[in-house]
Amino acid sequence: MATASGINKIVSYKKETTFGTLPSASGAQTIRRVSSSFNLTKETYQSEEIRTDYQLTDFRHGVRAVEGNISGELSAGAYSDFLASSLARNWTAATPSALGSTTIASVTGTYTITRTTGSFLTDGVRVGNCIRLTGFATNNNNKNLLVIALTATVATVVALNGATLTPETVASGGTYTVSGKTTYAPTTGHTDDSYSFESWQSDIGQSEVFVGNKVNTVGIALPATGLTTVDLSFMGQDLKQRSTSQYFTSPTAQGNNGIFAAVNGALIVNGSPVALVTAANININRNMTSEAVVGSNIKPEIYEGRIVVDGDFSTLYQDGTFAGYFDTEAEISLVVALTANSLPNSEFMSFTLPRLKLSTDTKDDGEKGIVSQNSFQALKGNGMNGFEATTIMIQDSTLV
């Protein structure tokens, strides 16, 4: 008799049009995963009746719900739907305009791109975006340039993966793109997405379909060595159906974009590249809740809460910079850019936290390099100095 194997399990999903209503069987997407679990849970009620026979006579099942988890290795595009849902905003693209006469200059390990017409800010560029140039000297074209400071006419950038730029002035014909699309926690117009998930065990012919699932938490972990990981948790409404056949017909196959490793990319703290980071974690919590109602064994809605972002990072202890940020309750910014390989135009994702405060500052000890660890609380930014007015912004170069 066959038994189920994880390698033969297909987990696929599709966004719902109406919360808790199973969408049509076509157009689903297979998930990239290290592990995944979606399970029906029930509240249970045990009788408290005191009896002369000393025994328990009843035990009941109550309200149903779904607990879901996906653990994976982060790659561009793989979890874009869920990241946008966690921030309650769809992905959008910037609209670059003509640069006019443009000058590229080198400034102590960074570069400035100065335009004479148009506005980076009006085009939709923000600190933390990566841009790519075309129409310039060959060495300057089609490279990932991470914006670390920004005004309407001047973008200060870091060329990712050790790339360099050649200083020059181009009178006309130079253009740029903001790769892929961006999302962020908005001030208004919040989306409220839910998904149906199917776990299809092809080796034993068993399908379970779960409806009304909303993203509750996201955790991004960047080790100094190893692959970047992502952990997603979902709150769901119900197990809609069990079957011996697959519900989602021909779901789109898992992607093949390269998995991020923290050795590729950049980490910018308060506008300055930091090369001493040993680990970093970013957490998004949607604080979902639900309420039971009389006469139903499912909860009619899952309610969204605040978008709370926190995390931590560790650095080799070099000076008092981070301790000073903690001691003075300074507000700082954090930008993390991850690339899929070492090429100057690699696919990438960036995470920008415009405004945060350190909540701890500790150092370890031992016969080794001393490591300083800082946890942080992200706050809504004010939209100044080229940042988006948000708690967190994410860019994904693969989205079109």
CSV table of C-alpha atoms in Angstrom, one decimal:
chain,number,residue,atom,x,y,z
A,1,MET,CA,0.0,0.0,0.0
A,2,ALA,CA,1.4,3.4,-1.0
A,3,THR,CA,2.1,6.1,1.5
A,4,ALA,CA,2.6,9.8,1.0
A,5,SER,CA,6.0,11.4,0.3
A,6,GLY,CA,6.8,15.1,0.5
A,7,ILE,CA,8.6,15.1,-2.9
A,8,ASN,CA,5.3,14.1,-4.5
A,9,LYS,CA,3.2,16.8,-2.8
A,10,ILE,CA,2.2,19.8,-4.9
A,11,VAL,CA,1.0,22.9,-3.0
A,12,SER,CA,-0.7,25.4,-5.2
A,13,TYR,CA,-2.8,28.5,-4.7
A,14,LYS,CA,-5.1,31.1,-6.3
A,15,LYS,CA,-6.3,34.5,-5.1
A,16,GLU,CA,-10.0,34.5,-4.2
A,17,THR,CA,-12.4,37.0,-5.6
A,18,THR,CA,-14.7,36.7,-2.6
A,19,PHE,CA,-13.3,35.8,0.8
A,20,GLY,CA,-13.9,32.1,1.6
A,21,THR,CA,-15.3,31.3,-1.8
A,22,LEU,CA,-13.3,28.7,-3.8
A,23,PRO,CA,-12.1,30.2,-7.1
A,24,SER,CA,-12.2,28.4,-10.5
A,25,ALA,CA,-9.9,25.5,-11.0
A,26,SER,CA,-7.7,27.1,-13.7
A,27,GLY,CA,-4.9,29.7,-13.3
A,28,ALA,CA,-3.4,28.5,-10.0
A,29,GLN,CA,0.3,28.8,-9.1
A,30,THR,CA,2.5,26.1,-7.6
A,31,ILE,CA,4.5,27.3,-4.6
A,32,ARG,CA,8.3,27.0,-4.2
A,33,ARG,CA,8.8,25.6,-0.8
A,34,VAL,CA,11.2,23.9,1.7
A,35,SER,CA,8.1,22.8,3.7
A,36,SER,CA,4.4,23.7,3.8
A,37,SER,CA,1.5,22.7,6.1
A,38,PHE,CA,-2.1,23.6,5.9
A,39,ASN,CA,-4.3,22.0,8.5
A,40,LEU,CA,-7.9,22.1,9.7
A,41,THR,CA,-8.2,23.0,13.3
A,42,LYS,CA,-11.3,22.9,15.6
A,43,GLU,CA,-12.1,24.3,18.9
A,44,THR,CA,-13.2,21.6,21.3
A,45,TYR,CA,-15.5,21.6,24.3
A,46,GLN,CA,-15.4,19.2,27.2
A,47,SER,CA,-18.3,18.7,29.5
A,48,GLU,CA,-17.8,20.1,33.0
A,49,GLU,CA,-20.8,18.2,34.4
A,50,ILE,CA,-20.2,16.5,37.8
A,51,ARG,CA,-21.6,13.0,37.8
A,52,THR,CA,-22.1,10.3,40.4
A,53,ASP,CA,-20.5,7.8,38.0
A,54,TYR,CA,-17.3,9.8,38.1
A,55,GLN,CA,-17.1,9.8,34.3
A,56,LEU,CA,-17.1,12.2,31.3
A,57,THR,CA,-20.1,11.7,28.9
A,58,ASP,CA,-19.6,14.3,26.2
A,59,PHE,CA,-17.0,16.1,24.2
A,60,ARG,CA,-17.9,18.3,21.2
A,61,HIS,CA,-16.2,19.8,18.2
A,62,GLY,CA,-16.7,23.6,17.7
A,63,VAL,CA,-15.6,26.4,15.4
A,64,ARG,CA,-13.4,25.4,12.4
A,65,ALA,CA,-10.3,27.3,11.2
A,66,VAL,CA,-7.2,26.7,9.2
A,67,GLU,CA,-3.6,27.2,10.2
A,68,GLY,CA,-1.1,27.5,7.3
A,69,ASN,CA,2.7,27.8,7.1
A,70,ILE,CA,5.1,28.0,4.2
A,71,SER,CA,8.9,27.9,4.6
A,72,GLY,CA,11.0,28.6,1.6
A,73,GLU,CA,14.3,30.1,0.2
A,74,LEU,CA,13.7,33.6,-1.0
A,75,SER,CA,13.9,34.3,-4.7
A,76,ALA,CA,12.6,37.1,-6.9
A,77,GLY,CA,9.0,36.6,-7.9
A,78,ALA,CA,8.4,33.5,-5.9
A,79,TYR,CA,6.4,35.0,-3.0
A,80,SER,CA,5.4,38.3,-4.6
A,81,ASP,CA,1.7,37.8,-4.2
A,82,PHE,CA,2.0,37.2,-0.5
A,83,LEU,CA,4.4,40.0,0.1
A,84,ALA,CA,2.0,42.5,-1.5
A,85,SER,CA,-0.9,41.1,0.5
A,86,SER,CA,1.1,41.4,3.7
A,87,LEU,CA,1.5,45.2,3.0
A,88,ALA,CA,-2.1,45.6,1.7
A,89,ARG,CA,-1.0,47.1,-1.6
A,90,ASN,CA,-0.6,45.8,-5.1
A,91,TRP,CA,2.7,46.0,-7.0
A,92,THR,CA,3.1,49.1,-9.2
A,93,ALA,CA,5.8,50.3,-11.6
A,94,ALA,CA,7.5,53.7,-11.7
A,95,THR,CA,7.3,55.8,-14.9
A,96,PRO,CA,10.8,57.2,-15.7
A,97,SER,CA,11.0,60.4,-17.8
A,98,ALA,CA,13.7,61.8,-20.1
A,99,LEU,CA,16.9,62.7,-18.2
A,100,GLY,CA,18.2,65.4,-20.5
A,101,SER,CA,21.9,66.2,-20.0
A,102,THR,CA,23.1,63.8,-17.3
A,103,THR,CA,26.4,63.7,-15.3
A,104,ILE,CA,27.7,60.6,-13.5
A,105,ALA,CA,30.3,61.4,-10.9
A,106,SER,CA,32.3,59.2,-8.4
A,107,VAL,CA,32.0,60.2,-4.7
A,108,THR,CA,34.0,58.1,-2.2
A,109,GLY,CA,32.7,54.6,-3.1
A,110,THR,CA,29.3,55.8,-4.3
A,111,TYR,CA,28.2,57.6,-7.5
A,112,THR,CA,25.9,60.6,-8.2
A,113,ILE,CA,23.6,60.7,-11.2
A,114,THR,CA,22.6,64.3,-11.9
A,115,ARG,CA,19.9,65.2,-14.4
A,116,THR,CA,19.0,68.6,-15.8
A,117,THR,CA,15.3,67.9,-16.8
A,118,GLY,CA,12.6,66.1,-15.1
A,119,SER,CA,12.4,64.7,-11.5
A,120,PHE,CA,13.3,61.4,-10.0
A,121,LEU,CA,10.8,61.9,-7.3
A,122,THR,CA,8.0,62.7,-9.8
A,123,ASP,CA,8.9,59.6,-11.8
A,124,GLY,CA,8.2,57.5,-8.7
A,125,VAL,CA,11.8,56.7,-7.7
A,126,ARG,CA,12.5,56.4,-4.0
A,127,VAL,CA,15.5,55.6,-1.8
A,128,GLY,CA,15.9,51.9,-1.8
A,129,ASN,CA,14.9,51.4,-5.4
A,130,CYS,CA,17.4,49.9,-7.9
A,131,ILE,CA,17.6,51.6,-11.3
A,132,ARG,CA,19.4,50.7,-14.5
A,133,LEU,CA,20.9,53.1,-17.1
A,134,THR,CA,20.9,52.9,-20.9
A,135,GLY,CA,22.4,55.2,-23.5
A,136,PHE,CA,25.6,55.9,-21.6
A,137,ALA,CA,29.1,54.5,-21.8
A,138,THR,CA,29.1,50.7,-22.1
A,139,ASN,CA,30.5,50.3,-18.5
A,140,ASN,CA,27.6,52.3,-17.1
A,141,ASN,CA,24.7,50.6,-18.9
A,142,ASN,CA,22.4,47.8,-17.5
A,143,LYS,CA,23.8,47.6,-14.0
A,144,ASN,CA,21.9,47.5,-10.7
A,145,LEU,CA,22.3,50.9,-9.0
A,146,LEU,CA,20.8,51.0,-5.5
A,147,VAL,CA,19.6,54.5,-4.7
A,148,ILE,CA,20.8,55.4,-1.2
A,149,ALA,CA,20.1,59.2,-1.3
A,150,LEU,CA,17.7,61.2,-3.5
A,151,THR,CA,16.6,64.6,-4.5
A,152,ALA,CA,14.5,65.6,-7.5
A,153,THR,CA,17.6,65.9,-9.8
A,154,VAL,CA,20.4,63.9,-8.0
A,155,ALA,CA,20.4,60.2,-7.2
A,156,THR,CA,23.3,58.9,-5.1
A,157,VAL,CA,23.8,55.2,-5.9
A,158,VAL,CA,25.8,52.1,-5.0
A,159,ALA,CA,26.6,49.8,-7.9
A,160,LEU,CA,25.7,46.3,-6.6
A,161,ASN,CA,27.9,43.2,-6.7
A,162,GLY,CA,31.2,45.2,-6.8
A,163,ALA,CA,30.3,46.9,-10.1
A,164,THR,CA,31.8,50.3,-11.0
A,165,LEU,CA,30.7,53.2,-13.1
A,166,THR,CA,32.7,55.5,-15.4
A,167,PRO,CA,32.3,59.2,-14.7
A,168,GLU,CA,30.9,61.0,-17.7
A,169,THR,CA,28.4,63.6,-19.0
A,170,VAL,CA,25.9,62.7,-21.7
A,171,ALA,CA,24.2,65.6,-23.4
A,172,SER,CA,21.2,63.6,-24.5
A,173,GLY,CA,19.9,60.1,-25.2
A,174,GLY,CA,20.5,58.7,-21.7
A,175,THR,CA,17.6,56.9,-20.1
A,176,TYR,CA,16.9,54.8,-17.0
A,177,THR,CA,14.5,52.2,-15.8
A,178,VAL,CA,13.2,51.2,-12.3
A,179,SER,CA,13.4,47.5,-12.6
A,180,GLY,CA,10.3,45.4,-12.0
A,181,LYS,CA,7.7,46.7,-9.6
A,182,THR,CA,7.4,48.1,-6.0
A,183,THR,CA,5.0,47.8,-3.2
A,184,TYR,CA,4.8,49.4,0.3
A,185,ALA,CA,2.4,49.7,3.2
A,186,PRO,CA,0.1,52.5,2.0
A,187,THR,CA,-1.6,55.4,3.8
A,188,THR,CA,-4.9,54.7,2.1
A,189,GLY,CA,-6.5,52.3,-0.3
A,190,HIS,CA,-5.5,49.1,1.5
A,191,THR,CA,-6.2,45.8,-0.2
A,192,ASP,CA,-7.6,42.8,1.7
A,193,ASP,CA,-6.5,39.6,-0.1
A,194,SER,CA,-7.4,36.0,0.6
A,195,TYR,CA,-6.3,32.8,-1.1
A,196,SER,CA,-7.3,29.2,-1.6
A,197,PHE,CA,-4.6,26.6,-1.2
A,198,GLU,CA,-4.6,23.0,-2.4
A,199,SER,CA,-2.3,20.3,-1.0
A,200,TRP,CA,-2.3,17.5,-3.7
A,201,GLN,CA,-0.6,14.3,-2.8
A,202,SER,CA,-0.2,12.7,-6.2
A,203,ASP,CA,1.3,9.4,-4.9
A,204,ILE,CA,-1.8,8.5,-2.9
A,205,GLY,CA,-4.4,10.5,-4.8
A,206,GLN,CA,-5.5,12.8,-2.0
A,207,SER,CA,-6.4,16.5,-2.2
A,208,GLU,CA,-7.2,19.0,0.5
A,209,VAL,CA,-8.4,22.5,-0.5
A,210,PHE,CA,-8.4,25.2,2.1
A,211,VAL,CA,-10.2,28.6,1.6
A,212,GLY,CA,-10.2,32.0,3.2
A,213,ASN,CA,-6.5,32.2,3.9
A,214,LYS,CA,-4.9,35.6,4.7
A,215,VAL,CA,-1.2,36.3,5.2
A,216,ASN,CA,-0.6,36.9,8.9
A,217,THR,CA,3.1,37.0,9.3
A,218,VAL,CA,6.2,37.2,7.1
A,219,GLY,CA,9.8,36.5,8.3
A,220,ILE,CA,12.8,37.2,6.1
A,221,ALA,CA,16.1,35.8,7.5
A,222,LEU,CA,19.6,36.8,6.1
A,223,PRO,CA,22.4,34.7,7.5
A,224,ALA,CA,26.0,35.8,6.8
A,225,THR,CA,26.6,32.5,5.1
A,226,GLY,CA,23.8,30.4,3.5
A,227,LEU,CA,20.7,31.2,1.7
A,228,THR,CA,18.1,33.8,2.5
A,229,THR,CA,14.9,32.2,3.9
A,230,VAL,CA,11.3,33.3,4.1
A,231,ASP,CA,8.6,32.0,6.5
A,232,LEU,CA,4.9,32.8,5.9
A,233,SER,CA,2.0,32.1,8.2
A,234,PHE,CA,-1.7,32.2,7.2
A,235,MET,CA,-5.0,32.4,9.1
A,236,GLY,CA,-7.7,30.5,7.1
A,237,GLN,CA,-11.4,30.0,7.3
A,238,ASP,CA,-12.1,26.3,6.5
A,239,LEU,CA,-11.2,23.1,4.8
A,240,LYS,CA,-13.5,23.3,1.8
A,241,GLN,CA,-13.2,19.9,0.3
A,242,ARG,CA,-11.3,16.6,0.3
A,243,SER,CA,-11.1,14.6,-2.9
A,244,THR,CA,-9.2,11.8,-4.7
A,245,SER,CA,-8.5,14.1,-7.7
A,246,GLN,CA,-6.5,17.4,-8.0
A,247,TYR,CA,-8.8,20.5,-7.9
A,248,PHE,CA,-6.5,23.1,-9.5
A,249,THR,CA,-6.0,22.0,-13.1
A,250,SER,CA,-2.5,22.4,-14.5
A,251,PRO,CA,-1.2,25.0,-12.0
A,252,THR,CA,1.7,27.1,-13.3
A,253,ALA,CA,5.0,25.3,-12.4
A,254,GLN,CA,7.4,26.5,-9.8
A,255,GLY,CA,9.8,29.2,-11.0
A,256,ASN,CA,13.6,28.9,-11.4
A,257,ASN,CA,14.8,32.3,-10.5
A,258,GLY,CA,18.1,32.2,-8.5
A,259,ILE,CA,17.8,31.9,-4.7
A,260,PHE,CA,19.3,34.9,-2.8
A,261,ALA,CA,22.4,34.5,-0.6
A,262,ALA,CA,23.3,37.3,1.7
A,263,VAL,CA,26.9,37.3,0.4
A,264,ASN,CA,25.5,39.1,-2.8
A,265,GLY,CA,23.9,42.5,-2.5
A,266,ALA,CA,24.2,45.4,0.0
A,267,LEU,CA,23.1,46.6,3.4
A,268,ILE,CA,22.8,50.3,3.9
A,269,VAL,CA,22.3,51.8,7.4
A,270,ASN,CA,21.4,55.5,7.6
A,271,GLY,CA,22.7,56.1,4.1
A,272,SER,CA,26.0,54.4,4.5
A,273,PRO,CA,27.0,50.9,3.2
A,274,VAL,CA,27.8,48.5,6.1
A,275,ALA,CA,30.2,45.6,5.5
A,276,LEU,CA,30.3,44.1,9.0
A,277,VAL,CA,26.8,42.6,9.2
A,278,THR,CA,26.8,38.9,10.3
A,279,ALA,CA,23.0,38.4,10.2
A,280,ALA,CA,19.7,40.3,9.7
A,281,ASN,CA,16.0,39.5,10.1
A,282,ILE,CA,12.9,41.5,9.0
A,283,ASN,CA,9.5,40.5,10.3
A,284,ILE,CA,6.0,41.7,9.1
A,285,ASN,CA,3.1,41.1,11.4
A,286,ARG,CA,-0.5,41.7,10.2
A,287,ASN,CA,-2.1,41.0,13.6
A,288,MET,CA,-5.1,39.1,12.2
A,289,THR,CA,-8.1,38.3,14.3
A,290,SER,CA,-11.4,36.5,13.9
A,291,GLU,CA,-14.6,36.1,15.8
A,292,ALA,CA,-17.0,33.2,16.2
A,293,VAL,CA,-20.7,33.7,15.8
A,294,VAL,CA,-23.7,31.8,17.0
A,295,GLY,CA,-25.2,29.3,14.6
A,296,SER,CA,-22.1,28.7,12.5
A,297,ASN,CA,-19.1,26.5,12.8
A,298,ILE,CA,-16.9,28.8,10.7
A,299,LYS,CA,-15.9,32.4,11.4
A,300,PRO,CA,-17.4,34.7,8.8
A,301,GLU,CA,-14.4,37.0,8.4
A,302,ILE,CA,-10.7,37.3,9.3
A,303,TYR,CA,-10.0,40.9,10.4
A,304,GLU,CA,-6.8,42.7,9.5
A,305,GLY,CA,-4.8,44.6,12.1
A,306,ARG,CA,-1.9,47.0,11.9
A,307,ILE,CA,1.1,46.4,9.7
A,308,VAL,CA,3.9,46.0,12.3
A,309,VAL,CA,7.5,45.6,11.2
A,310,ASP,CA,10.4,44.8,13.4
A,311,GLY,CA,13.6,42.7,13.3
A,312,ASP,CA,17.2,42.6,14.2
A,313,PHE,CA,20.7,42.7,12.8
A,314,SER,CA,24.1,41.7,14.1
A,315,THR,CA,27.5,43.3,13.3
A,316,LEU,CA,31.1,42.8,14.2
A,317,TYR,CA,31.8,45.2,17.0
A,318,GLN,CA,33.9,48.0,15.5
A,319,ASP,CA,32.9,51.3,17.2
A,320,GLY,CA,30.2,52.9,19.1
A,321,THR,CA,27.9,53.9,16.1
A,322,PHE,CA,25.1,51.5,16.8
A,323,ALA,CA,25.3,51.8,20.6
A,324,GLY,CA,25.1,55.6,20.0
A,325,TYR,CA,21.9,55.1,17.9
A,326,PHE,CA,20.4,53.1,20.8
A,327,ASP,CA,21.6,55.4,23.6
A,328,THR,CA,20.2,58.6,22.0
A,329,GLU,CA,17.0,57.0,20.6
A,330,ALA,CA,18.1,58.1,17.1
A,331,GLU,CA,15.8,57.5,14.1
A,332,ILE,CA,17.7,55.7,11.3
A,333,SER,CA,17.0,54.0,8.0
A,334,LEU,CA,17.8,50.5,6.7
A,335,VAL,CA,18.0,49.3,3.1
A,336,VAL,CA,18.7,45.7,2.2
A,337,ALA,CA,19.3,44.7,-1.4
A,338,LEU,CA,19.7,41.0,-2.4
A,339,THR,CA,20.9,39.7,-5.8
A,340,ALA,CA,20.4,36.3,-7.3
A,341,ASN,CA,24.0,36.0,-8.5
A,342,SER,CA,27.2,38.1,-8.8
A,343,LEU,CA,26.4,39.7,-12.1
A,344,PRO,CA,26.0,43.5,-12.2
A,345,ASN,CA,22.5,43.1,-13.7
A,346,SER,CA,21.3,40.2,-11.6
A,347,GLU,CA,17.7,39.8,-10.7
A,348,PHE,CA,17.2,41.3,-7.2
A,349,MET,CA,14.9,42.3,-4.4
A,350,SER,CA,15.2,45.3,-2.1
A,351,PHE,CA,13.7,46.0,1.3
A,352,THR,CA,13.6,49.6,2.6
A,353,LEU,CA,12.7,50.7,6.1
A,354,PRO,CA,12.8,54.5,6.0
A,355,ARG,CA,12.4,55.1,9.8
A,356,LEU,CA,13.3,52.8,12.7
A,357,LYS,CA,14.6,52.9,16.2
A,358,LEU,CA,16.9,50.4,17.9
A,359,SER,CA,15.2,48.7,20.8
A,360,THR,CA,18.2,46.7,22.2
A,361,ASP,CA,22.0,46.9,22.0
A,362,THR,CA,24.0,43.9,23.3
A,363,LYS,CA,27.4,42.4,22.8
A,364,ASP,CA,28.5,38.7,23.1
A,365,ASP,CA,31.8,37.4,24.3
A,366,GLY,CA,34.2,34.6,23.7
A,367,GLU,CA,37.5,33.6,22.1
A,368,LYS,CA,36.3,35.1,18.7
A,369,GLY,CA,35.2,38.3,17.1
A,370,ILE,CA,32.8,40.2,19.3
A,371,VAL,CA,29.4,40.6,17.8
A,372,SER,CA,27.0,43.4,18.6
A,373,GLN,CA,23.3,42.6,18.2
A,374,ASN,CA,20.5,45.2,17.8
A,375,SER,CA,16.8,44.7,17.5
A,376,PHE,CA,14.7,47.4,16.0
A,377,GLN,CA,11.1,48.6,15.6
A,378,ALA,CA,10.2,50.1,12.3
A,379,LEU,CA,7.9,53.2,12.1
A,380,LYS,CA,5.9,54.9,9.4
A,381,GLY,CA,8.2,57.3,7.5
A,382,ASN,CA,7.3,60.9,6.8
A,383,GLY,CA,8.1,60.8,3.1
A,384,MET,CA,11.1,63.2,3.4
A,385,ASN,CA,14.6,62.9,1.9
A,386,GLY,CA,13.6,60.8,-1.0
A,387,PHE,CA,11.9,58.0,1.0
A,388,GLU,CA,8.4,56.7,0.6
A,389,ALA,CA,6.0,57.7,3.4
A,390,THR,CA,5.7,54.1,4.7
A,391,THR,CA,6.9,51.6,7.2
A,392,ILE,CA,8.5,49.3,4.6
A,393,MET,CA,8.9,49.2,0.8
A,394,ILE,CA,9.8,46.2,-1.3
A,395,GLN,CA,11.0,46.1,-4.9
A,396,ASP,CA,11.1,42.9,-7.1
A,397,SER,CA,13.0,43.1,-10.4
A,398,THR,CA,11.2,40.2,-12.0
A,399,LEU,CA,7.7,41.6,-11.9
A,400,VAL,CA,6.2,43.0,-15.1
